[in-house]
Coordinates of C-alpha atoms and ligand atoms in Angstrom, one line a residue:
M1 CA -5.5 -28.2 1.8
T2 CA -6.6 -26.8 5.1
V3 CA -4.7 -23.8 6.3
K4 CA -4.7 -21.7 9.5
A5 CA -5.8 -18.1 9.1
Y6 CA -7.2 -15.1 10.9
A7 CA -10.6 -13.9 9.7
A8 CA -13.4 -11.4 10.6
Q9 CA -16.8 -13.1 10.5
A10 CA -18.7 -9.7 10.3
A11 CA -17.9 -6.0 10.1
D12 CA -18.5 -5.5 13.9
Q13 CA -16.5 -8.6 14.9
P14 CA -12.8 -8.7 15.8
L15 CA -10.5 -11.0 13.8
G16 CA -10.0 -14.5 15.2
P17 CA -8.5 -17.9 14.3
H18 CA -10.3 -19.5 11.3
A19 CA -9.5 -22.5 9.1
I20 CA -9.6 -22.0 5.4
E21 CA -9.2 -24.2 2.3
R22 CA -6.6 -23.4 -0.3
R23 CA -7.0 -25.0 -3.8
A24 CA -4.8 -27.8 -4.9
A25 CA -2.0 -26.5 -7.1
G26 CA -2.9 -26.4 -10.8
P27 CA -0.2 -26.5 -13.5
D28 CA 0.6 -22.7 -13.3
D29 CA 0.2 -22.4 -9.5
V30 CA 2.9 -21.6 -7.0
V31 CA 2.3 -22.7 -3.4
I32 CA 3.8 -20.2 -1.0
A33 CA 4.5 -20.8 2.7
I34 CA 3.8 -17.2 4.0
E35 CA 6.3 -15.8 6.5
Y36 CA 5.3 -12.2 6.8
C37 CA 2.3 -10.1 5.9
G38 CA 2.1 -6.4 6.2
V39 CA -1.0 -4.6 7.7
C40 CA -2.4 -2.1 5.3
H41 CA -5.0 0.5 6.2
S42 CA -7.1 -1.1 3.3
D43 CA -7.3 -4.3 5.4
L44 CA -8.9 -2.3 8.2
H45 CA -11.3 -0.4 5.8
T46 CA -12.3 -3.8 4.4
V47 CA -12.8 -5.9 7.5
R48 CA -14.8 -3.1 9.1
G49 CA -17.0 -2.8 6.0
E50 CA -16.1 0.8 5.5
W51 CA -16.1 0.6 1.7
G52 CA -19.2 -1.6 1.5
G53 CA -19.2 -4.9 -0.3
T54 CA -17.0 -6.9 2.2
L55 CA -17.4 -10.7 1.7
F56 CA -17.3 -12.6 5.0
P57 CA -15.5 -14.5 6.3
C58 CA -12.8 -11.9 5.4
V59 CA -9.1 -12.9 5.6
P60 CA -7.2 -9.6 4.7
G61 CA -3.6 -9.2 3.9
H62 CA -2.0 -8.2 0.6
E63 CA 1.7 -7.5 1.5
I64 CA 2.9 -11.1 1.5
V65 CA 6.4 -12.5 1.6
G66 CA 7.2 -16.2 1.8
T67 CA 9.0 -19.2 0.5
V68 CA 7.8 -21.4 -2.4
S69 CA 6.9 -24.8 -1.1
A70 CA 5.7 -26.5 -4.3
V71 CA 5.0 -25.6 -7.9
G72 CA 2.7 -26.9 -10.6
S73 CA 3.9 -28.8 -13.7
A74 CA 4.0 -25.8 -16.0
V75 CA 5.7 -23.4 -13.6
T76 CA 9.0 -22.1 -15.1
R77 CA 9.6 -18.9 -13.2
F78 CA 9.8 -20.3 -9.7
A79 CA 11.1 -23.3 -7.8
P80 CA 10.7 -24.6 -4.3
G81 CA 12.9 -22.7 -1.9
D82 CA 12.6 -19.4 -3.8
T83 CA 11.7 -16.2 -1.8
V84 CA 8.7 -14.6 -3.3
G85 CA 6.1 -11.9 -2.8
V86 CA 2.4 -11.5 -3.5
G87 CA 0.8 -8.0 -3.6
C88 CA -2.8 -6.9 -4.2
I89 CA -3.5 -8.7 -7.5
V90 CA -3.7 -12.5 -7.9
D91 CA -5.5 -12.6 -11.3
S92 CA -6.9 -10.6 -14.2
C93 CA -8.3 -11.3 -17.7
R94 CA -4.8 -11.1 -19.4
T95 CA -6.4 -10.1 -22.7
C96 CA -7.8 -6.6 -22.3
A97 CA -5.8 -3.5 -23.3
A98 CA -4.9 -2.7 -19.7
C99 CA -3.6 -6.2 -19.0
G100 CA -1.7 -6.0 -22.3
E101 CA 0.1 -2.9 -21.1
G102 CA 1.0 -4.4 -17.7
L103 CA -1.7 -2.4 -15.9
E104 CA -3.6 -5.3 -14.4
Q105 CA -5.0 -3.1 -11.7
F106 CA -7.1 -1.4 -14.3
C107 CA -8.2 -4.7 -16.0
A108 CA -11.4 -4.1 -18.0
S109 CA -13.0 -7.2 -16.4
G110 CA -11.9 -6.2 -12.9
M111 CA -8.7 -7.5 -11.3
T112 CA -8.9 -10.3 -8.8
G113 CA -7.7 -8.9 -5.6
T114 CA -5.7 -11.0 -3.2
Y115 CA -8.7 -10.8 -0.8
N116 CA -12.4 -9.9 -1.1
S117 CA -12.7 -10.7 -4.9
R118 CA -15.0 -13.3 -6.4
T119 CA -13.3 -16.6 -7.3
P120 CA -14.3 -20.2 -8.1
D121 CA -12.3 -21.3 -5.1
A122 CA -13.9 -21.9 -1.7
P123 CA -15.6 -20.0 -0.1
G124 CA -16.3 -18.1 -3.4
H125 CA -14.1 -15.1 -2.6
T126 CA -10.3 -14.7 -2.3
L127 CA -8.7 -14.9 1.1
G128 CA -5.5 -13.0 1.8
G129 CA -2.2 -13.2 3.6
Y130 CA -3.2 -13.3 7.3
S131 CA -2.8 -17.1 6.8
E132 CA -0.1 -19.8 6.7
Q133 CA -0.1 -20.5 2.9
I134 CA -1.5 -19.1 -0.3
V135 CA -1.7 -20.6 -3.9
V136 CA -1.1 -18.1 -6.7
D137 CA -0.7 -18.3 -10.4
Q138 CA 3.0 -17.7 -11.3
A139 CA 2.1 -14.7 -13.5
Y140 CA 1.1 -12.8 -10.3
V141 CA 4.0 -13.9 -8.1
L142 CA 7.0 -11.5 -7.6
A143 CA 10.7 -12.4 -7.1
I144 CA 12.3 -11.0 -4.0
R145 CA 16.0 -10.3 -4.2
H146 CA 16.6 -8.6 -0.8
P147 CA 18.7 -10.4 1.8
K148 CA 16.9 -12.9 4.0
D149 CA 17.2 -10.9 7.2
Q150 CA 15.2 -8.0 5.6
L151 CA 12.2 -10.0 4.5
A152 CA 9.8 -8.8 7.2
A153 CA 10.6 -5.2 6.2
V154 CA 10.2 -6.1 2.5
A155 CA 6.6 -7.2 2.9
P156 CA 5.1 -3.6 2.9
L157 CA 6.7 -2.9 -0.4
L158 CA 4.0 -5.2 -2.0
C159 CA 1.3 -2.6 -1.4
A160 CA 2.6 0.6 0.4
G161 CA 5.7 0.5 -1.9
I162 CA 4.1 0.0 -5.2
T163 CA 1.2 2.4 -4.5
T164 CA 3.6 5.2 -4.0
W165 CA 6.2 4.1 -6.6
S166 CA 3.6 4.0 -9.4
P167 CA 2.5 7.7 -9.2
L168 CA 6.0 8.8 -8.4
R169 CA 7.2 7.2 -11.7
H170 CA 4.1 8.1 -13.7
W171 CA 4.3 11.8 -12.8
G172 CA 8.1 11.9 -13.2
A173 CA 9.6 12.2 -9.7
G174 CA 13.3 12.7 -10.0
P175 CA 16.1 15.3 -9.8
G176 CA 14.8 18.8 -10.1
K177 CA 11.2 17.9 -9.0
R178 CA 9.8 19.0 -5.7
V179 CA 7.6 16.3 -4.3
G180 CA 5.3 16.4 -1.3
V181 CA 3.9 13.4 0.5
V182 CA 0.8 13.9 2.7
G183 CA 0.1 11.6 5.7
I184 CA 3.2 9.8 6.9
G185 CA 1.9 6.3 7.7
G186 CA 2.6 3.1 5.9
L187 CA 2.2 4.5 2.4
G188 CA 3.5 7.9 3.2
H189 CA 6.8 6.8 4.7
M190 CA 7.4 4.6 1.6
G191 CA 6.6 7.6 -0.6
I192 CA 9.3 9.6 1.2
K193 CA 11.9 6.9 0.9
L194 CA 11.2 6.2 -2.8
A195 CA 10.9 9.8 -3.9
R196 CA 14.3 10.5 -2.2
A197 CA 15.9 7.4 -3.8
L198 CA 14.6 8.6 -7.2
G199 CA 16.4 11.9 -6.6
A200 CA 13.6 14.3 -5.9
E201 CA 13.5 17.1 -3.3
V202 CA 11.1 15.7 -0.8
T203 CA 8.7 17.3 1.8
G204 CA 6.6 15.3 4.3
F205 CA 3.3 16.8 5.3
T206 CA 2.1 15.5 8.7
T207 CA -0.6 16.2 11.2
S208 CA 1.7 14.8 13.9
P209 CA 4.4 17.4 15.0
A210 CA 6.0 14.6 17.1
K211 CA 6.9 12.8 13.8
R212 CA 9.0 15.8 12.5
E213 CA 12.5 14.4 13.3
A214 CA 11.6 10.9 12.3
I215 CA 10.3 12.1 8.9
L216 CA 13.6 13.8 8.3
A217 CA 15.4 10.6 9.2
L218 CA 13.3 8.7 6.6
G219 CA 15.0 10.9 4.0
A220 CA 12.7 14.0 3.7
H221 CA 14.5 17.3 3.1
H222 CA 11.7 19.2 4.8
V223 CA 8.7 18.6 7.0
V224 CA 5.5 20.7 7.1
V225 CA 3.0 20.3 9.9
S226 CA -0.2 20.6 8.0
T227 CA -2.3 21.7 11.0
D228 CA 0.0 24.8 11.3
K229 CA -1.5 27.6 9.2
A230 CA 1.8 29.5 9.0
E231 CA 3.8 26.5 7.8
M232 CA 1.2 25.7 5.2
K233 CA 1.2 29.3 4.0
A234 CA 5.0 29.2 3.6
A235 CA 4.6 26.0 1.5
R236 CA 2.3 27.6 -1.1
E237 CA 3.0 27.3 -4.8
S238 CA 6.0 25.0 -4.2
F239 CA 5.4 21.5 -5.5
G240 CA 5.3 19.8 -8.9
L241 CA 3.8 16.7 -7.4
I242 CA 2.0 15.8 -4.2
I243 CA 1.1 12.3 -3.2
N244 CA -1.8 12.3 -0.7
T245 CA -2.0 9.1 1.3
V246 CA -4.4 10.3 4.0
S247 CA -6.9 7.6 5.1
H248 CA -9.6 10.0 6.2
S249 CA -11.8 12.7 4.7
H250 CA -10.1 16.1 4.9
D251 CA -9.9 19.5 3.3
L252 CA -7.8 19.3 0.1
D253 CA -7.6 23.1 -0.5
P254 CA -4.4 23.8 1.5
F255 CA -2.6 21.0 -0.4
L256 CA -3.9 22.2 -3.8
M257 CA -2.5 25.6 -2.9
A258 CA 0.8 24.1 -2.1
L259 CA 1.1 23.0 -5.8
A260 CA 3.1 25.2 -8.2
R261 CA 1.7 26.1 -11.6
D262 CA 1.0 22.9 -13.5
G263 CA 1.5 20.8 -10.4
T264 CA -0.5 17.6 -9.7
M265 CA -1.9 16.2 -6.5
V266 CA -2.4 12.4 -6.7
M267 CA -4.9 10.9 -4.3
V268 CA -4.2 7.4 -3.2
G269 CA -6.0 7.3 0.2
G270 CA -9.5 5.6 0.3
P271 CA -11.4 7.4 3.0
E272 CA -14.6 6.0 4.4
K273 CA -16.4 9.3 3.6
P274 CA -15.7 11.5 0.6
H275 CA -13.4 14.5 0.9
P276 CA -15.2 17.9 0.9
M277 CA -15.4 19.2 -2.7
P278 CA -12.2 21.2 -3.3
T279 CA -12.3 24.8 -4.5
L280 CA -11.8 24.4 -8.2
F281 CA -10.6 28.0 -8.5
H282 CA -7.3 26.8 -6.9
M283 CA -7.0 24.6 -9.9
L284 CA -8.0 27.1 -12.6
T285 CA -5.8 29.8 -11.4
R286 CA -2.5 27.8 -11.7
R287 CA -3.6 25.0 -14.1
R288 CA -3.3 22.5 -11.3
S289 CA -4.5 18.9 -11.5
L290 CA -6.1 16.5 -9.1
A291 CA -5.6 12.9 -10.0
G292 CA -5.9 9.4 -8.5
S293 CA -3.8 6.2 -8.7
L294 CA -4.4 2.6 -7.8
I295 CA -1.5 0.3 -6.6
G296 CA 0.5 -0.7 -9.7
G297 CA 0.8 -3.5 -12.3
I298 CA 2.8 -6.7 -11.9
A299 CA 5.8 -5.7 -14.1
E300 CA 6.0 -2.3 -12.3
T301 CA 5.9 -4.0 -8.9
Q302 CA 8.8 -6.2 -9.9
E303 CA 10.7 -3.1 -11.1
M304 CA 10.0 -1.4 -7.8
L305 CA 11.2 -4.5 -5.8
D306 CA 14.4 -4.7 -7.8
F307 CA 15.0 -1.0 -7.4
C308 CA 14.5 -1.3 -3.7
A309 CA 16.9 -4.3 -3.5
E310 CA 19.5 -2.5 -5.4
H311 CA 19.2 0.7 -3.3
G312 CA 18.8 -1.0 0.1
V313 CA 15.2 0.4 0.5
V314 CA 12.9 -1.4 2.9
S315 CA 10.0 -0.4 5.1
D316 CA 10.3 0.7 8.8
I317 CA 8.2 -1.9 10.6
E318 CA 6.9 -3.1 13.9
L319 CA 6.7 -6.9 13.9
I320 CA 3.7 -8.3 15.7
R321 CA 2.2 -11.6 16.6
M322 CA -1.1 -12.5 14.9
E323 CA -3.2 -12.2 18.0
E324 CA -2.0 -8.6 18.4
I325 CA -3.9 -7.5 15.2
E326 CA -6.8 -5.7 16.9
A327 CA -4.5 -3.7 19.1
A328 CA -2.5 -2.9 15.9
Y329 CA -5.6 -1.7 14.1
A330 CA -6.5 0.5 17.1
R331 CA -3.0 2.1 17.0
M332 CA -3.1 2.5 13.2
L333 CA -6.4 4.4 13.6
Q334 CA -4.6 6.9 15.9
G335 CA -1.7 7.3 13.5
D336 CA 0.5 5.6 16.1
V337 CA 2.7 3.3 14.0
R338 CA 6.2 3.8 12.8
Y339 CA 5.4 3.0 10.1
R340 CA 3.9 -0.3 9.2
F341 CA 2.8 -3.3 11.3
V342 CA 4.0 -6.6 9.9
I343 CA 2.6 -9.9 11.1
D344 CA 5.0 -12.8 11.8
T345 CA 2.6 -15.4 10.3
G346 CA 4.4 -18.1 12.1
T347 CA 2.4 -17.0 15.1
I348 CA -1.0 -17.8 13.6
Ligands
NAP1 P1 -1.9 4.6 7.6 O1 -0.6 3.9 7.9 O2 -2.9 4.6 8.6 O3 -1.4 6.1 7.3 C1 -2.3 7.2 7.1 C2 -1.7 8.5 7.6 O4 -2.6 9.5 7.3 C3 -1.6 8.5 9.1 O5 -0.4 8.0 9.6 C4 -1.6 10.1 9.4 O6 -0.3 10.6 9.1 C5 -2.5 10.5 8.3 N1 -3.9 10.8 8.8 C6 -4.7 9.9 9.4 N2 -5.9 10.4 9.7 C7 -5.8 11.7 9.3 C8 -6.7 12.8 9.4 N3 -8.0 12.7 9.9 N4 -6.3 14.0 8.8 C9 -5.1 14.1 8.3 N5 -4.2 13.1 8.2 C10 -4.6 11.9 8.7 O7 -2.6 4.1 6.3 P2 -1.9 3.5 5.0 O8 -1.8 2.0 5.1 O9 -0.7 4.3 4.6 O10 -3.1 3.8 3.9 C11 -3.5 5.1 3.6 C12 -4.7 5.1 2.8 O11 -4.4 4.7 1.4 C13 -5.8 4.2 3.2 O12 -7.1 4.9 3.0 C14 -5.7 3.0 2.4 O13 -6.9 2.3 2.2 C15 -5.3 3.6 1.1 N6 -4.6 2.8 0.1 C16 -4.8 3.0 -1.2 C17 -4.1 2.3 -2.1 C18 -4.3 2.6 -3.6 O14 -4.0 1.7 -4.4 N7 -4.7 3.8 -4.0 C19 -3.3 1.2 -1.8 C20 -3.1 1.0 -0.4 C21 -3.7 1.8 0.5 P3 0.3 11.8 9.9 O15 0.3 11.4 11.3 O16 1.6 12.0 9.3 O17 -0.6 13.0 9.6
ZN2 ZN1 -2.8 -2.1 0.7
ZN3 ZN1 -7.7 -7.4 -18.2

């Protein structure tokens, strides 16, 4: 079927209207009428070719919420009318050790991303959620249990939520743990909300002093302005876990020094240029670790969505019309979004 979408035709071209083909539903497929799609900084890195390897035309978007409009003959988990989500993964090999453990993001054959991954479907690569409809195998579709009036604010959970939830869980965020979150944008603001909901003592690190009160309102117990040397000095040797979501290359040393003995800083940002090499002595002298994390698996995403529904956690969003996307990207690049743009895909 032909579906309206927004695509970039090249890395130096703005997004614009573009018709795409979605495959006919196979036995295991769920056809989803998309209602909302969050705008992740990864969308921007990809359409602008900042990571290399972008396949054009590129339809980004991997924070998708919508309603099931049809299901294939073998679909048992969903029915027309159900509210569902799709995150960053639409397929994987299902047989490797990682897939067997529910870690599809680390599939040995490479996961199929919701956009910019090779697929047999036209045009040869996957096309994401800046579109009216998507067709996804039921094994990669998530159930959404939040109230209907919160759905726009649920969309960012599908990437920003799971990308912070997964390391918070893996590294044991909870009561008695001091957790820092660096960069309070889409991912960072979810990191604060989720760490707080898990019972940790939470500090937001920001380069934007104007966000201080707002970060406390998100649930942080403390805010540190990371460009203020005195504040960073006072924060030294404090944290068991730091989640670093910054989208740009920056000096990691001040954040490593903020870790307590045996603390870990988990990098989730994907900057265009590598970070300067950190000073390894800061790691040696306190047995500190530097780690990385990539989104989260399907079962873990469902666990996060259910936790958020139960605890009333959603994203703080600015709802935009599709044609406002380039202005939204420009504002995102300036750190000027509180805290996630979400596209009303009815405006495509
Ligand atoms: P975002 O909304 O643009 O937030 C990034 C935040 O980083 C900004 O709001 C800003 O926060 C801070 N920042 C930006 N430039 C900075 C600079 N030069 N120095 C210091 N701080 C800076 O982006 P996002 O959607 O949260 O994504 C963040 C990064 O994670 C992106 O690189 C994205 O591609 C990546 N990502 C990774 C995964 C994964 O699985 N690992 C998943 C999704 C996204 P303050 O104003 O508070 O300083
Ligand atoms: Zn994302
Ligand atoms: Zn696999």
